[in-house]
CSV table of C-alpha atoms in Angstrom, one decimal:
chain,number,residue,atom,x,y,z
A,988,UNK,CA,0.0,0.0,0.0
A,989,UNK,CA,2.9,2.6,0.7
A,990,UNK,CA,4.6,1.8,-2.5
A,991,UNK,CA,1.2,2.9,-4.2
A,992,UNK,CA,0.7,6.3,-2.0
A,993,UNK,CA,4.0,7.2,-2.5
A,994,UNK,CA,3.8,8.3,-6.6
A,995,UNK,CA,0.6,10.0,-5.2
A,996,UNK,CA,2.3,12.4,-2.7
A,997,UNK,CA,5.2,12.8,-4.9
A,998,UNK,CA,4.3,13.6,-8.0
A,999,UNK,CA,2.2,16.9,-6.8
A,1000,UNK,CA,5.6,17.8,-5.2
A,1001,UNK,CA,7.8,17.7,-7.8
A,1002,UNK,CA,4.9,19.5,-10.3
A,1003,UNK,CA,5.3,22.5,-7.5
A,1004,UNK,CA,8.9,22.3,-7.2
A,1005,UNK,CA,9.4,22.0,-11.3
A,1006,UNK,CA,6.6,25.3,-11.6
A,1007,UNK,CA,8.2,27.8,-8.7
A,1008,UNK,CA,10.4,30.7,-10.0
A,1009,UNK,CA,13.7,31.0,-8.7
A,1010,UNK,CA,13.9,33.6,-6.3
A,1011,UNK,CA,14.5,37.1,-7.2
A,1012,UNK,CA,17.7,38.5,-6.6
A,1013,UNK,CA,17.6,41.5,-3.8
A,1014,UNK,CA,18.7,44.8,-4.8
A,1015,UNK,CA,19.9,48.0,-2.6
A,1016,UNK,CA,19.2,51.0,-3.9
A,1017,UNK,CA,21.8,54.3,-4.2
A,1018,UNK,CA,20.5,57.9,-4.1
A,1019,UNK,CA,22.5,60.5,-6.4
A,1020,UNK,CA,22.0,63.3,-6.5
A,1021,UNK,CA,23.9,65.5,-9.6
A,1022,UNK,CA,24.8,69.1,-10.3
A,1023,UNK,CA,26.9,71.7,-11.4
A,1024,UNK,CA,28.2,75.2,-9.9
A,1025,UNK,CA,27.7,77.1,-13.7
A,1026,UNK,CA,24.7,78.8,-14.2
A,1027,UNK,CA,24.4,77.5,-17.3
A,1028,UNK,CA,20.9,75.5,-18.6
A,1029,UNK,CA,22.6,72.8,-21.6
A,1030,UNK,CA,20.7,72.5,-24.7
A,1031,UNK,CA,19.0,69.3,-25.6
A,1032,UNK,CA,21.0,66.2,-26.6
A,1033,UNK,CA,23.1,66.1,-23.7
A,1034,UNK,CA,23.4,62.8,-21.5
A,1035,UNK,CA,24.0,61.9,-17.8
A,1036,UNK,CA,25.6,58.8,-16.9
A,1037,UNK,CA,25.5,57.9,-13.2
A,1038,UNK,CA,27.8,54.9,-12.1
A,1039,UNK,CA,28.4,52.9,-8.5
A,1040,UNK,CA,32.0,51.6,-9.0
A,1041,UNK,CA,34.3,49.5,-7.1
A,1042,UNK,CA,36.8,51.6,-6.0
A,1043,UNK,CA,39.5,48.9,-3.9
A,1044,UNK,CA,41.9,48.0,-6.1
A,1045,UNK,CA,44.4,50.7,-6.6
A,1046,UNK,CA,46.4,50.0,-9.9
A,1047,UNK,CA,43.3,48.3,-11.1
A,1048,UNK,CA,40.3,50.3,-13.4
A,1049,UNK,CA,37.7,50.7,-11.3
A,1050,UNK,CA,34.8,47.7,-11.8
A,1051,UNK,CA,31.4,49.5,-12.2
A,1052,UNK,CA,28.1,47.7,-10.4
A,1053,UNK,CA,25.8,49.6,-11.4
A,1054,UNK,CA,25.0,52.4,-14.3
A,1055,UNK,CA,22.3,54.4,-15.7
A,1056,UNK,CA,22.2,57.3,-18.2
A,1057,UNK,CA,19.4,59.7,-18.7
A,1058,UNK,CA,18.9,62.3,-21.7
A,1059,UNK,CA,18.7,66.1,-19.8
A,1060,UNK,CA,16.7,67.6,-22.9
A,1061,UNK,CA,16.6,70.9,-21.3
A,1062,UNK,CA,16.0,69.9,-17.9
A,1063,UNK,CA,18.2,72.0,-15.5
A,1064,UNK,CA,20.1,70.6,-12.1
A,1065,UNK,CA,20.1,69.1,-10.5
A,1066,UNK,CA,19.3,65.6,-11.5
A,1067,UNK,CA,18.0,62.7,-9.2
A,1068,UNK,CA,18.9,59.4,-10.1
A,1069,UNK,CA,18.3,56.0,-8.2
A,1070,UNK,CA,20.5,53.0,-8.9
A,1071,UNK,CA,19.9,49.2,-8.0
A,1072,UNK,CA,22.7,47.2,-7.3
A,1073,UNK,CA,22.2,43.5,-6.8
A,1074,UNK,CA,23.5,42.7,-3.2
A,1075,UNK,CA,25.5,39.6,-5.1
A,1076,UNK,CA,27.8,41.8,-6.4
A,1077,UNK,CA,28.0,44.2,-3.3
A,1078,UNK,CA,31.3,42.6,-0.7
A,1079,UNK,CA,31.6,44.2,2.7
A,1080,UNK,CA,35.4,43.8,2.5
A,1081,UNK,CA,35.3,46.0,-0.6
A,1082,UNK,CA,34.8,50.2,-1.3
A,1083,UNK,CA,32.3,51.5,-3.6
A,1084,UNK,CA,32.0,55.3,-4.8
A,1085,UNK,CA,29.4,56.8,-6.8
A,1086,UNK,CA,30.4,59.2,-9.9
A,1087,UNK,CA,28.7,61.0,-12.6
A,1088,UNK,CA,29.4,62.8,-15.4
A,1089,UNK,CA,28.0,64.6,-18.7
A,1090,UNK,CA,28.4,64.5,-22.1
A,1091,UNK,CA,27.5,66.6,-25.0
A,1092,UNK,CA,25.6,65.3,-27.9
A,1093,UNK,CA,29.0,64.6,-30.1
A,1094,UNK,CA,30.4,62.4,-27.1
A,1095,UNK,CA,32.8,64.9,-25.3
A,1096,UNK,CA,32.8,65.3,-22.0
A,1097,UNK,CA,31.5,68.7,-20.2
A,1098,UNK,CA,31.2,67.8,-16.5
A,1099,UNK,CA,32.4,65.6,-14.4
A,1100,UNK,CA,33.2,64.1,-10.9
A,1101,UNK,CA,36.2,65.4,-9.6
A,1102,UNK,CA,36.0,64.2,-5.6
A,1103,UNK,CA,35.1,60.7,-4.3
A,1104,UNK,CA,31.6,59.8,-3.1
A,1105,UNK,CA,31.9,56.5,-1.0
A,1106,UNK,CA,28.5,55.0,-0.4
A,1107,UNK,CA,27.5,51.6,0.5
A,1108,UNK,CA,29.9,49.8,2.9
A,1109,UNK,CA,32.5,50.7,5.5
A,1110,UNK,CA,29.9,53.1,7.4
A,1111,UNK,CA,29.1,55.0,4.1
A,1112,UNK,CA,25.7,56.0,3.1
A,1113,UNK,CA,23.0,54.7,0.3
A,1114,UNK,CA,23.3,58.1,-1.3
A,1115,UNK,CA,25.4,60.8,-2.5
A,1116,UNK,CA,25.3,64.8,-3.4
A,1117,UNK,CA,27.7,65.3,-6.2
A,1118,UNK,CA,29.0,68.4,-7.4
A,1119,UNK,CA,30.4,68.3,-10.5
A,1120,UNK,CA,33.2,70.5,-12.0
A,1121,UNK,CA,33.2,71.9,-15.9
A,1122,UNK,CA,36.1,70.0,-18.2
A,1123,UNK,CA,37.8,72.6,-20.5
């Protein structure tokens, strides 16, 4: 008899094991906030990019976790941006810095991030004020 209940129980089982989703990975969310001292309003076409990086390594490029870029189209600063990183790639051992900069519609570069803004580990915050500086 408990040969023949046991297909029974387990095939219901495995159909609800086979049919669940994997589980989502969690995300923390960083706060930037982006502007610029020139009282200046930059015509349309130009393009913010807002990065969380991995700042530890010293003689390494910096490994980014997390990116967004937004068209400005006449908006003015400063700009709020919110970025998920997944907590996978997020290591307490590690420091992360959020940077901005940007860009005009040919690709050069008009502002940019000239100071570090740690955030996530090591007692920093989930969000950073950034002031950029004009490039010449």
């Amino acid at each position: 008899m408990r040969l023949f209940l046991a297909p029974l129980v387990l095939a219901p089982a495995l159909l609800a094991a086979a049919c669940s989703t994997l589980p989502e990975t969690s995300m923390t969310e960083v706060q930037v906030t982006a502007t610029y001292r020139e009282r200046i309003m930059l015509p349309p076409g130009h393009v913010l990019t807002v990065k969380v990086e991995d700042v530890s390594r010293m003689d390494a490029p910096a490994r980014v976790v997390a990116e967004t870029t937004q068209r400005l189209d006449g908006r003015g600063p400063p700009y709020a941006v919110t970025l998920s990183v997944p907590n996978d790639k997020i290591d307490s051992r590690m420091e992360y810095a959020a940077r901005a900069e940007i860009r005009d519609p040919s690709g050069a570069l008009r502002f940019t991030t000239d100071t570090r803004h740690s955030v996530l580990t090591r007692g920093a915050p989930n969000s950073a004020d950034i002031v950029m500086v004009g490039v010449r």
